């Protein structure tokens, strides 16, 4: 590698990188070497580089990186000249860095000259207000914008302190402003912030009222015996309602009891009672309380909204109250009632109640849909799965794709992709598709697929509405490696592909907010434990970003989950996503339910969707691998955990 690099590049005494013969490979190597030098804040002769990469689409990025490095010495005209000359997604980073520098220098005129009003960065918004105050003074627009930044339920950045001090010093903020922010802070559980505002702006009498709210917030069960709130004060009823809402989150059953008592005592307005009863009933439903159905059914018409109707159906389903489910589905708004999910469950309710003819007809109609519920319906109707019958025809022409690829921004995205600079590539791709037409998105999805950039093809196809294009949405990259590691672990490769597709969409550099890494999104701790059991310890956490390592560790862990749950794909997929501890608890709560009902009772929304997608996608990937689709019902039957689907 060193010899190859030296044959393509020469580093001069002053640090300039000089290109060897001009070809695409050499241009990429020269760009990458220059980028790495600039990223390390090392000197590069930008004059020479500009000559040697004059036609290379990523040259502006080197100028960007160079300008960022010496921003403290740059002039306003140079910065603005770059921003005007280059339409790059990273321009906002440069502008923001320049604005922060101007604010640090207290160059308020320079700040205003470079500021764009569409900013969504709170620090810069506050700097802008301070710049206005310093250069032009305060007007009604300034007061309006400053008050809006102050009236939030969380602390703002330190840059906002001078702006807020002006509001305090001029007496602009009054009691109503204080209560508006206190309410938002308490809703956000920011009691300390609410207390600060109360001490700063409220009268002694109102501070006493706020302290009663603090006590209720800390222990809302006080409402079971009394109120502890001065209900003669105009805000007393609102504070009582806030306490009941908080009790509803902690203990819906106690909240229902307390609410009933306070409603009968006339402590609340009728509108508040309806709102609170809906809140408590829904909280009971969210936590799968046995009392939820009764609460939802007791709600009077003013308290019933779309969410209540939806949760009546969900709770009836979880209870396997088929008659109640039938009525709840009939009461859903049409746009929900016609979704695949509720079409399936309406048919299941008919089946459970012995209405076989109607159920089979409904299942047969739904079986034409390529989805989790469509596949389940096909299993009931003994129909085939809705897989493409003909060879795929691209939605766009070759000419359209060539025209798209020739666009400057798309060419930049492609170059970053070729260089393996994934974040930069995705940023450019996203910028180029912002505001694109449906036809342009179709062409972009197919272009990314042609390049082998599968994650962009998948996401772009989805946004383009190409939901039926199986080849675009369910590719099989890394096939040899996936099949090898699946065989080693005793797993169906289609199941592994479905897990990868759901976890990372084939992004080898995928990183989750929780810290999971790589194709199969393995958590570092899990990866180390599995590797240790294999007798092949991980060299480092980041080795999980290597596709082969991710597949080796991920398939081994998935196989452990399959063994733990007797080969049941439903439970193994749920455990891979949420962890076996949660799955064991869900099994204890409703393990005797049919598998399709059990999936709907999974507490975590993410895991419910995850399991449904993995089961359906396993069927699709088995077809993509040249086999008959694995039936969803077959995947649900592994082990001895679930009752029959037909129960």
Coordinates of C-alpha atoms in Angstrom, one line a residue:
X1 CA 0.0 0.0 0.0
X2 CA 2.8 2.4 0.9
X3 CA 4.6 1.7 -2.4
X4 CA 1.4 2.2 -4.4
X5 CA 0.7 5.5 -2.6
X6 CA 4.2 6.8 -3.1
X7 CA 4.0 6.0 -6.8
X8 CA 0.9 8.1 -7.1
X9 CA 1.8 10.9 -4.8
X10 CA 4.8 13.0 -3.9
X11 CA 4.8 15.1 -0.7
X12 CA 7.1 18.2 -1.1
X13 CA 9.1 19.9 1.5
X14 CA 6.4 22.5 2.2
X15 CA 3.8 19.8 2.6
X16 CA 2.1 20.1 -0.8
X17 CA 0.7 16.9 -2.3
X18 CA 1.7 16.5 -6.0
X19 CA -0.2 14.2 -8.4
X20 CA 1.3 11.6 -10.6
X21 CA -0.2 10.8 -14.1
X22 CA -3.8 12.0 -14.3
X23 CA -6.4 9.3 -14.2
X24 CA -9.5 8.6 -12.0
X25 CA -7.8 6.3 -9.7
X26 CA -5.0 8.7 -9.2
X27 CA -7.4 11.6 -8.6
X28 CA -9.2 9.7 -5.9
X29 CA -5.9 8.8 -4.2
X30 CA -4.8 12.4 -4.4
X31 CA -8.1 13.7 -3.0
X32 CA -8.1 11.2 -0.2
X33 CA -4.5 11.9 0.8
X34 CA -5.1 15.7 0.7
X35 CA -8.3 15.3 2.7
X36 CA -6.6 13.3 5.4
X37 CA -3.8 15.9 5.6
X38 CA -6.3 18.7 5.9
X39 CA -8.3 16.8 8.5
X40 CA -5.1 16.5 10.5
X41 CA -4.6 20.3 10.1
X42 CA -1.5 19.7 8.1
X43 CA -0.5 22.0 5.2
X44 CA -1.5 21.3 1.6
X45 CA -0.5 23.5 -1.5
X46 CA -4.1 24.3 -2.6
X47 CA -2.8 26.0 -5.7
X48 CA -1.2 22.8 -7.0
X49 CA -4.1 20.7 -5.8
X50 CA -6.6 22.9 -7.6
X51 CA -4.6 22.6 -10.9
X52 CA -4.3 18.8 -10.6
X53 CA -7.9 18.2 -9.5
X54 CA -9.5 20.9 -11.7
X55 CA -12.1 18.5 -13.2
X56 CA -12.6 16.3 -10.1
X57 CA -16.0 16.8 -8.6
X58 CA -14.8 16.8 -5.0
X59 CA -12.3 19.6 -5.3
X60 CA -14.6 22.1 -3.6
X61 CA -14.5 19.9 -0.5
X62 CA -10.8 20.4 -0.2
X63 CA -11.2 24.2 -0.4
X64 CA -13.9 23.8 2.3
X65 CA -11.7 21.9 4.6
X66 CA -8.8 24.3 4.0
X67 CA -11.0 27.3 4.8
X68 CA -12.3 25.7 7.9
X69 CA -8.7 25.1 9.1
X70 CA -7.8 28.8 8.7
X71 CA -11.1 30.3 9.5
X72 CA -9.8 32.6 12.2
X73 CA -7.6 34.3 9.7
X74 CA -10.1 34.4 6.8
X75 CA -11.8 37.6 5.7
X76 CA -15.6 38.0 5.4
X77 CA -15.3 38.4 1.7
X78 CA -13.4 35.1 1.3
X79 CA -16.0 33.2 3.4
X80 CA -18.9 34.7 1.6
X81 CA -17.2 34.2 -1.7
X82 CA -16.9 30.5 -1.0
X83 CA -20.5 30.2 0.1
X84 CA -21.7 32.0 -3.0
X85 CA -19.5 29.9 -5.4
X86 CA -20.2 26.4 -4.0
X87 CA -23.6 24.9 -3.3
X88 CA -22.4 22.2 -0.9
X89 CA -24.4 20.6 1.9
X90 CA -21.6 21.4 4.3
X91 CA -21.9 25.1 3.7
X92 CA -24.1 25.4 6.7
X93 CA -21.3 24.1 8.9
X94 CA -18.9 26.7 7.5
X95 CA -21.5 29.5 8.0
X96 CA -22.3 28.4 11.5
X97 CA -18.6 28.2 12.4
X98 CA -18.0 31.7 11.0
X99 CA -21.0 33.0 12.9
X100 CA -19.8 31.5 16.2
X101 CA -16.4 33.1 15.6
X102 CA -18.0 36.5 14.9
X103 CA -20.0 36.2 18.1
X104 CA -16.9 35.3 20.1
X105 CA -15.2 38.4 18.7
X106 CA -18.4 40.4 19.5
X107 CA -18.3 41.6 15.9
X108 CA -22.0 42.1 15.8
X109 CA -22.1 43.9 12.4
X110 CA -20.1 41.0 10.8
X111 CA -22.5 38.5 12.5
X112 CA -25.6 40.2 11.1
X113 CA -24.0 40.4 7.6
X114 CA -23.5 36.6 7.5
X115 CA -26.6 35.5 9.4
X116 CA -29.5 33.8 7.6
X117 CA -32.9 34.3 9.2
X118 CA -33.9 30.6 8.5
X119 CA -31.6 29.5 11.3
X120 CA -32.9 26.7 13.5
X121 CA -29.8 26.7 15.8
X122 CA -30.9 28.2 19.1
X123 CA -27.4 29.4 20.0
X124 CA -27.1 31.4 16.8
X125 CA -30.7 32.7 17.1
X126 CA -29.8 34.2 20.5
X127 CA -26.5 35.6 19.2
X128 CA -28.5 37.3 16.4
X129 CA -30.9 38.9 18.9
X130 CA -27.9 40.1 20.9
X131 CA -26.4 41.5 17.7
X132 CA -29.6 43.3 16.9
X133 CA -29.8 44.7 20.5
X134 CA -26.2 45.9 20.2
X135 CA -26.5 47.5 16.8
X136 CA -30.1 48.6 16.4
X137 CA -31.8 48.3 19.8
X138 CA -35.0 46.6 20.7
X139 CA -38.3 46.8 18.8
X140 CA -41.5 44.8 18.9
X141 CA -40.2 42.1 16.6
X142 CA -37.1 41.7 18.9
X143 CA -39.3 41.3 22.0
X144 CA -41.6 38.8 20.2
X145 CA -38.7 36.6 19.1
X146 CA -36.9 36.8 22.4
X147 CA -40.0 36.0 24.3
X148 CA -40.6 32.9 22.1
X149 CA -37.1 31.7 22.8
X150 CA -37.6 32.2 26.5
X151 CA -41.0 30.5 26.7
X152 CA -39.9 26.9 26.4
X153 CA -39.9 23.9 28.8
X154 CA -36.2 23.5 29.0
X155 CA -33.1 25.5 29.7
X156 CA -31.6 27.4 26.7
X157 CA -27.9 27.7 25.8
X158 CA -25.7 30.1 27.7
X159 CA -25.7 32.3 24.6
X160 CA -29.3 33.2 25.4
X161 CA -28.5 34.6 28.8
X162 CA -27.7 38.2 27.7
X163 CA -31.0 38.3 25.7
X164 CA -33.0 37.0 28.6
X165 CA -31.3 39.4 31.0
X166 CA -32.7 42.2 28.8
X167 CA -36.2 40.8 29.1
X168 CA -35.8 40.7 32.9
X169 CA -34.2 44.1 33.3
X170 CA -36.8 45.9 31.2
X171 CA -39.7 44.2 33.0
X172 CA -41.0 42.7 29.8
X173 CA -41.8 39.3 31.3
X174 CA -44.8 39.2 33.6
X175 CA -46.8 36.7 35.5
X176 CA -48.6 35.2 32.5
X177 CA -45.3 34.7 30.8
X178 CA -44.0 33.0 33.9
X179 CA -46.9 30.6 34.2
X180 CA -46.7 29.8 30.5
X181 CA -43.0 28.7 30.9
X182 CA -43.7 27.0 34.3
X183 CA -46.4 24.9 32.7
X184 CA -44.1 23.8 29.9
X185 CA -41.3 23.1 32.3
X186 CA -43.5 21.0 34.6
X187 CA -44.9 19.0 31.6
X188 CA -41.3 18.4 30.7
X189 CA -40.4 17.3 34.3
X190 CA -38.0 20.3 34.6
X191 CA -39.1 21.2 38.1
X192 CA -35.8 23.1 38.9
X193 CA -36.3 25.4 35.9
X194 CA -40.0 25.9 36.9
X195 CA -38.8 26.8 40.4
X196 CA -36.3 29.3 39.1
X197 CA -38.9 31.1 37.0
X198 CA -41.3 31.1 40.0
X199 CA -38.7 32.7 42.3
X200 CA -37.8 35.2 39.7
X201 CA -41.2 36.4 38.5
X202 CA -44.1 35.3 40.7
X203 CA -45.6 37.1 43.7
X204 CA -45.4 35.6 47.2
X205 CA -49.0 34.3 46.8
X206 CA -48.4 32.7 43.5
X207 CA -45.1 31.2 44.6
X208 CA -47.1 29.5 47.4
X209 CA -49.4 28.1 44.7
X210 CA -46.5 26.9 42.7
X211 CA -45.0 25.1 45.8
X212 CA -48.3 23.2 46.1
X213 CA -47.8 22.1 42.5
X214 CA -44.3 21.0 43.3
X215 CA -45.6 18.8 46.1
X216 CA -48.2 17.3 43.8
X217 CA -45.7 16.7 41.1
X218 CA -43.4 14.9 43.6
X219 CA -46.3 12.8 45.1
X220 CA -49.5 12.8 43.0
X221 CA -51.1 10.2 45.3
X222 CA -51.9 13.1 47.6
X223 CA -54.9 13.6 45.4
X224 CA -56.4 10.3 46.7
X225 CA -57.2 12.0 50.1
X226 CA -57.4 15.7 49.2
X227 CA -56.1 18.3 46.8
X228 CA -53.5 20.4 48.6
X229 CA -54.2 23.1 46.1
X230 CA -56.0 26.4 46.5
X231 CA -58.9 25.8 44.2
X232 CA -60.2 29.3 44.7
X233 CA -57.3 30.6 42.7
X234 CA -58.0 30.8 38.9
X235 CA -55.0 28.5 38.3
X236 CA -55.9 26.0 41.0
X237 CA -58.1 23.8 38.8
X238 CA -55.3 23.6 36.1
X239 CA -52.8 22.5 38.8
X240 CA -55.2 19.9 40.1
X241 CA -55.6 18.6 36.5
X242 CA -51.8 18.5 36.0
X243 CA -51.5 16.4 39.2
X244 CA -54.2 14.0 38.0
X245 CA -52.4 13.6 34.7
X246 CA -49.2 12.8 36.4
X247 CA -50.9 10.3 38.7
X248 CA -52.5 8.8 35.5
X249 CA -49.0 8.1 34.2
X250 CA -47.8 6.5 37.5
X251 CA -50.9 4.5 38.4
X252 CA -54.0 4.7 36.1
X253 CA -56.2 2.8 38.5
X254 CA -55.5 5.2 41.4
X255 CA -55.9 8.1 39.0
X256 CA -59.3 6.9 37.8
X257 CA -60.4 6.7 41.5
X258 CA -59.1 10.2 42.4
X259 CA -60.5 11.7 39.2
X260 CA -63.9 10.3 39.9
X261 CA -63.9 11.8 43.4
X262 CA -62.8 15.3 42.3
X263 CA -65.2 15.3 39.3
X264 CA -68.1 14.5 41.7
X265 CA -66.9 17.3 44.0
X266 CA -67.1 19.8 41.2
X267 CA -63.3 20.6 41.4
X268 CA -62.9 20.4 37.6
X269 CA -64.6 21.7 34.5
X270 CA -66.5 19.2 32.3
X271 CA -64.0 19.6 29.5
X272 CA -61.1 18.8 31.9
X273 CA -63.0 15.7 33.2
X274 CA -63.4 14.3 29.7
X275 CA -59.8 15.1 28.8
X276 CA -58.5 13.5 32.0
X277 CA -60.7 10.4 31.7
X278 CA -59.4 9.9 28.2
X279 CA -55.8 10.3 29.4
X280 CA -56.2 7.8 32.2
X281 CA -58.0 5.2 30.1
X282 CA -55.3 5.4 27.4
X283 CA -52.5 5.2 30.0
X284 CA -54.2 2.0 31.3
X285 CA -54.3 0.7 27.7
X286 CA -50.7 1.5 27.0
X287 CA -49.6 -0.5 30.0
X288 CA -51.9 -3.4 29.2
X289 CA -53.9 -3.1 32.5
X290 CA -56.8 -5.4 32.9
X291 CA -59.0 -2.4 33.8
X292 CA -58.3 -0.6 30.4
X293 CA -61.2 -2.1 28.6
X294 CA -63.7 -0.9 31.2
X295 CA -62.2 2.6 31.3
X296 CA -62.3 2.9 27.5
X297 CA -65.9 1.7 27.4
X298 CA -67.0 4.2 30.1
X299 CA -65.8 7.2 28.2
X300 CA -68.6 9.6 27.2
X301 CA -68.8 10.8 23.6
X302 CA -66.9 14.1 24.2
X303 CA -63.9 12.1 25.4
X304 CA -63.9 9.7 22.5
X305 CA -61.4 10.5 19.7
X306 CA -59.5 8.6 17.0
X307 CA -56.9 7.3 19.5
X308 CA -59.6 6.0 21.9
X309 CA -61.3 4.1 19.0
X310 CA -57.9 2.6 17.9
X311 CA -57.1 1.5 21.5
X312 CA -60.5 0.0 22.0
X313 CA -59.7 -2.3 19.0
X314 CA -56.2 -3.0 20.3
X315 CA -57.3 -3.9 23.8
X316 CA -60.2 -6.1 22.5
X317 CA -57.6 -7.9 20.3
X318 CA -55.3 -8.4 23.2
X319 CA -58.1 -9.8 25.3
X320 CA -59.2 -12.0 22.4
X321 CA -62.7 -10.5 22.8
X322 CA -63.7 -11.3 19.2
X323 CA -67.1 -9.8 19.4
X324 CA -65.7 -6.6 21.1
X325 CA -63.0 -6.5 18.4
X326 CA -65.5 -6.7 15.7
X327 CA -67.5 -3.8 17.1
X328 CA -64.3 -1.7 17.7
X329 CA -63.1 -2.2 14.2
X330 CA -66.5 -1.2 12.8
X331 CA -66.2 2.0 14.9
X332 CA -62.7 2.9 13.5
X333 CA -62.4 5.8 10.9
X334 CA -62.5 4.5 7.4
X335 CA -58.8 5.2 6.7
X336 CA -57.8 2.9 9.6
X337 CA -60.5 0.3 9.0
X338 CA -59.2 -0.3 5.5
X339 CA -55.6 -0.8 6.6
X340 CA -54.2 -4.3 6.1
X341 CA -53.9 -4.7 9.8
X342 CA -57.5 -4.2 10.6
X343 CA -58.8 -6.0 7.5
X344 CA -56.8 -9.0 8.8
X345 CA -58.1 -8.8 12.3
X346 CA -61.7 -8.3 11.1
X347 CA -61.4 -11.6 9.3
X348 CA -59.7 -13.2 12.3
X349 CA -62.6 -12.1 14.5
X350 CA -65.1 -13.7 12.0
X351 CA -63.0 -16.9 12.0
X352 CA -62.9 -17.1 15.8
X353 CA -66.7 -16.6 15.9
X354 CA -67.3 -19.4 13.4
X355 CA -68.2 -17.2 10.4
X356 CA -66.0 -19.2 8.1
X357 CA -67.3 -18.1 4.7
X358 CA -66.9 -14.4 5.4
X359 CA -63.5 -14.9 7.0
X360 CA -62.1 -17.0 4.0
X361 CA -63.4 -14.4 1.5
X362 CA -61.7 -11.6 3.4
X363 CA -58.5 -13.6 3.8
X364 CA -58.4 -14.3 0.1
X365 CA -58.8 -10.6 -0.8
X366 CA -56.1 -9.6 1.6
X367 CA -53.8 -12.4 0.4
X368 CA -53.1 -10.3 -2.8
X369 CA -51.1 -7.9 -0.6
X370 CA -47.3 -8.4 -0.2
X371 CA -47.1 -7.6 3.5
X372 CA -47.0 -9.3 6.9
X373 CA -50.8 -9.3 7.1
X374 CA -51.2 -10.2 3.5
X375 CA -48.9 -13.3 4.0
X376 CA -50.8 -14.3 7.2
X377 CA -54.1 -14.0 5.3
X378 CA -52.6 -16.2 2.6
X379 CA -51.7 -18.8 5.2
X380 CA -55.3 -18.8 6.5
X381 CA -56.7 -19.0 2.9
X382 CA -54.2 -21.6 1.8
X383 CA -53.2 -19.2 -1.0
X384 CA -49.8 -18.5 -2.6
X385 CA -47.9 -15.4 -1.6
X386 CA -48.1 -12.3 -3.7
X387 CA -44.6 -12.4 -5.3
X388 CA -43.7 -10.7 -8.6
X389 CA -44.7 -12.9 -11.6
X390 CA -42.7 -11.2 -14.3
X391 CA -39.1 -10.0 -14.7
X392 CA -38.5 -6.5 -13.2
X393 CA -38.9 -3.6 -15.5
X394 CA -37.1 -0.4 -14.3
X395 CA -39.5 2.5 -13.6
X396 CA -37.0 5.0 -15.2
X397 CA -35.2 4.9 -18.5
X398 CA -31.5 4.5 -18.9
X399 CA -31.3 8.1 -20.4
X400 CA -33.0 9.5 -17.2
X401 CA -30.5 7.7 -15.0
X402 CA -27.6 8.9 -17.0
X403 CA -28.9 12.5 -16.9
X404 CA -29.2 12.2 -13.1
X405 CA -25.8 10.7 -12.7
X406 CA -24.3 13.7 -14.6
X407 CA -25.6 16.2 -12.1
X408 CA -22.7 17.8 -10.2
X409 CA -24.1 16.9 -6.7
X410 CA -25.0 13.4 -7.7
X411 CA -21.5 12.9 -9.1
X412 CA -20.1 14.2 -5.8
X413 CA -22.2 11.6 -3.9
X414 CA -21.0 8.9 -6.2
X415 CA -17.3 9.8 -5.7
X416 CA -17.7 9.8 -1.9
X417 CA -19.4 6.4 -2.2
X418 CA -16.5 5.1 -4.3
X419 CA -14.1 6.4 -1.7
X420 CA -15.9 4.7 1.2
X421 CA -16.7 8.1 2.8
X422 CA -20.2 7.1 3.7
X423 CA -21.4 10.0 5.9
X424 CA -20.3 12.5 3.2
X425 CA -21.8 10.4 0.5
X426 CA -25.2 10.2 2.2
X427 CA -25.2 13.9 3.0
X428 CA -24.7 14.8 -0.6
X429 CA -27.3 12.2 -1.8
X430 CA -29.9 13.6 0.6
X431 CA -29.2 17.1 -0.5
X432 CA -29.6 16.3 -4.1
X433 CA -32.9 14.5 -3.5
X434 CA -34.4 17.3 -1.4
X435 CA -37.4 18.6 -3.4
X436 CA -36.9 16.0 -6.1
X437 CA -40.0 14.8 -8.1
X438 CA -41.3 11.3 -7.8
X439 CA -39.8 10.5 -11.2
X440 CA -36.4 11.8 -10.2
X441 CA -36.6 9.7 -7.0
X442 CA -37.4 6.6 -9.0
X443 CA -34.4 7.2 -11.3
X444 CA -32.2 7.9 -8.2
X445 CA -33.3 4.6 -6.5
X446 CA -32.4 2.6 -9.6
X447 CA -29.1 4.5 -10.1
X448 CA -28.1 3.7 -6.5
X449 CA -29.0 0.1 -7.1
X450 CA -26.9 0.0 -10.2
X451 CA -24.0 1.4 -8.3
X452 CA -24.4 -1.2 -5.5
X453 CA -25.3 1.5 -3.0
X454 CA -28.1 -0.6 -1.5
X455 CA -29.1 1.4 1.6
X456 CA -29.7 4.5 -0.6
X457 CA -31.6 2.4 -3.2
X458 CA -33.8 1.0 -0.4
X459 CA -34.6 4.3 1.3
X460 CA -35.0 6.2 -2.0
X461 CA -37.3 3.5 -3.5
X462 CA -39.5 3.7 -0.4
X463 CA -39.8 7.5 -0.7
X464 CA -40.4 7.2 -4.4
X465 CA -43.4 4.9 -3.7
X466 CA -41.7 1.9 -5.4
X467 CA -43.1 -0.4 -2.7
X468 CA -43.6 -3.3 -5.1
X469 CA -40.1 -3.3 -6.5
X470 CA -38.7 -6.4 -4.7
X471 CA -35.3 -6.2 -6.4
X472 CA -34.7 -2.6 -5.3
X473 CA -36.0 -3.0 -1.8
X474 CA -34.7 -6.5 -0.9
X475 CA -31.3 -6.9 -2.5
X476 CA -28.9 -9.7 -1.5
X477 CA -25.4 -8.2 -1.1
X478 CA -22.7 -10.1 0.8
X479 CA -24.6 -13.2 -0.3
X480 CA -21.7 -15.6 -0.1
X481 CA -20.7 -14.4 3.4
X482 CA -24.3 -14.4 4.7
X483 CA -24.9 -17.9 3.4
X484 CA -21.6 -19.1 4.9
X485 CA -22.2 -17.7 8.4
X486 CA -25.9 -18.7 8.3
X487 CA -24.9 -22.3 7.6
X488 CA -22.2 -22.2 10.3
X489 CA -24.9 -21.0 12.8
X490 CA -27.6 -23.4 11.6
X491 CA -29.8 -20.5 10.4
X492 CA -31.9 -19.9 7.3
X493 CA -30.0 -17.3 5.2
X494 CA -33.3 -15.6 4.4
X495 CA -33.9 -15.0 8.1
X496 CA -30.4 -13.5 8.4
X497 CA -31.0 -11.3 5.4
X498 CA -34.2 -10.1 6.9
X499 CA -32.5 -9.2 10.2
X500 CA -29.7 -7.3 8.3
X501 CA -32.2 -5.5 6.2
X502 CA -34.1 -4.4 9.3
X503 CA -31.1 -3.6 11.4
X504 CA -28.8 -1.7 9.0
X505 CA -30.3 -1.8 5.4
X506 CA -26.8 -3.1 4.5
X507 CA -24.9 -0.1 5.8
X508 CA -21.6 -1.5 6.9
X509 CA -20.8 1.6 8.9
X510 CA -24.2 1.7 10.7
X511 CA -24.1 3.0 14.2
X512 CA -27.2 3.2 16.4
X513 CA -27.9 5.8 19.2
X514 CA -27.6 2.9 21.6
X515 CA -24.1 2.0 20.4
X516 CA -24.9 -1.0 18.1
X517 CA -22.5 -1.4 15.2
X518 CA -22.3 -2.8 11.7
X519 CA -24.4 -4.8 9.4
X520 CA -26.1 -6.8 12.1
X521 CA -26.1 -3.9 14.7
X522 CA -24.3 -5.9 17.4
X523 CA -23.9 -4.1 20.7
X524 CA -20.2 -4.1 21.8
X525 CA -20.9 -5.9 25.1
X526 CA -22.8 -8.6 23.3
X527 CA -20.2 -8.9 20.7
X528 CA -17.4 -9.3 23.2
X529 CA -19.4 -12.0 25.1
X530 CA -20.2 -14.0 21.9
X531 CA -16.7 -13.7 20.6
X532 CA -15.4 -15.0 23.9
X533 CA -17.7 -18.0 23.8
X534 CA -16.4 -18.6 20.2
X535 CA -12.9 -18.5 21.4
X536 CA -12.1 -15.6 19.1
X537 CA -12.0 -12.4 21.1
X538 CA -12.7 -9.1 19.3
X539 CA -9.6 -7.1 18.5
X540 CA -11.5 -3.9 19.2
X541 CA -15.1 -2.7 19.4
X542 CA -14.8 -1.2 15.9
X543 CA -14.0 -4.6 14.4
X544 CA -17.8 -5.0 14.4
X545 CA -17.9 -2.6 11.5
X546 CA -16.1 -5.2 9.4
X547 CA -18.9 -7.1 7.5
X548 CA -17.4 -10.6 8.1
X549 CA -17.0 -10.0 11.8
X550 CA -20.5 -8.5 12.1
X551 CA -21.9 -11.5 10.3
X552 CA -20.0 -14.0 12.4
X553 CA -20.9 -12.5 15.7
X554 CA -24.5 -11.5 14.7
X555 CA -25.4 -14.9 13.4
X556 CA -24.0 -16.7 16.4
X557 CA -26.0 -14.5 18.8
X558 CA -29.2 -14.9 16.6
X559 CA -28.6 -18.7 16.8
X560 CA -28.4 -18.5 20.6
X561 CA -31.7 -16.8 20.6
X562 CA -33.2 -19.4 18.3
X563 CA -31.9 -22.2 20.6
X564 CA -33.2 -20.4 23.7
X565 CA -36.7 -20.2 22.2
X566 CA -36.8 -23.7 20.6
X567 CA -36.4 -22.5 17.0
X568 CA -39.2 -19.9 17.1
X569 CA -38.4 -17.1 14.8
X570 CA -41.0 -14.7 16.4
X571 CA -39.4 -14.9 19.8
X572 CA -35.8 -15.0 18.4
X573 CA -36.4 -11.9 16.4
X574 CA -38.1 -10.1 19.3
X575 CA -35.1 -11.1 21.6
X576 CA -32.6 -9.9 19.0
X577 CA -34.2 -6.5 19.0
X578 CA -35.4 -6.0 22.6
X579 CA -33.3 -8.6 24.6
X580 CA -34.4 -11.9 26.0
X581 CA -35.3 -10.5 29.4
X582 CA -38.2 -8.5 27.9
X583 CA -39.3 -11.5 25.8
X584 CA -39.4 -13.7 28.8
X585 CA -41.6 -11.2 30.6
X586 CA -44.0 -10.9 27.6
X587 CA -44.2 -14.7 27.4
X588 CA -45.1 -14.9 31.1
X589 CA -47.8 -12.3 30.6
X590 CA -49.5 -13.8 27.5
X591 CA -47.6 -16.8 26.3
X592 CA -50.7 -18.9 25.9
X593 CA -52.1 -16.6 23.1
X594 CA -51.9 -17.4 19.4
X595 CA -48.7 -16.2 17.9
X596 CA -50.3 -13.4 15.8
X597 CA -52.1 -12.1 18.9
X598 CA -48.9 -12.3 21.0
X599 CA -47.0 -10.2 18.4
X600 CA -49.7 -7.5 18.8
X601 CA -49.3 -7.6 22.5
X602 CA -45.5 -6.8 22.4
X603 CA -45.2 -3.7 24.6
X604 CA -42.6 -1.9 22.6
X605 CA -43.9 -0.4 19.4
X606 CA -40.4 -0.7 17.8
X607 CA -40.2 -4.4 18.5
X608 CA -43.8 -5.1 17.3
X609 CA -42.9 -3.6 14.0
X610 CA -39.5 -5.2 13.9
X611 CA -40.9 -8.7 14.4
X612 CA -43.6 -8.2 11.7
X613 CA -41.1 -6.9 9.2
X614 CA -38.6 -9.7 9.9
X615 CA -41.2 -12.4 9.4
X616 CA -42.5 -10.9 6.2
X617 CA -39.1 -10.1 4.8
X618 CA -37.8 -13.6 5.6
X619 CA -40.5 -14.8 3.2
X620 CA -39.5 -12.3 0.5
X621 CA -35.7 -13.0 0.9
X622 CA -36.3 -16.8 0.6
X623 CA -38.0 -16.0 -2.7
X624 CA -35.1 -13.7 -3.7
X625 CA -32.7 -16.6 -3.0
X626 CA -34.6 -18.7 -5.5
X627 CA -36.7 -20.8 -3.2
X628 CA -40.4 -21.0 -2.4
X629 CA -41.3 -18.3 0.1
X630 CA -41.1 -19.5 3.7
X631 CA -44.6 -19.2 5.2
X632 CA -45.1 -16.7 8.0
X633 CA -47.3 -19.3 9.8
X634 CA -44.4 -21.8 9.6
X635 CA -42.0 -19.3 11.2
X636 CA -44.6 -18.8 14.0
X637 CA -44.9 -22.5 14.8
X638 CA -41.3 -23.1 16.0
X639 CA -41.2 -24.6 19.5
X640 CA -44.1 -25.1 21.9
X641 CA -44.8 -21.5 22.9
X642 CA -47.9 -20.5 21.1
X643 CA -51.4 -21.7 20.6
X644 CA -52.7 -22.4 17.1
X645 CA -53.3 -19.4 14.8
X646 CA -56.9 -20.5 14.3
X647 CA -57.8 -20.6 18.0

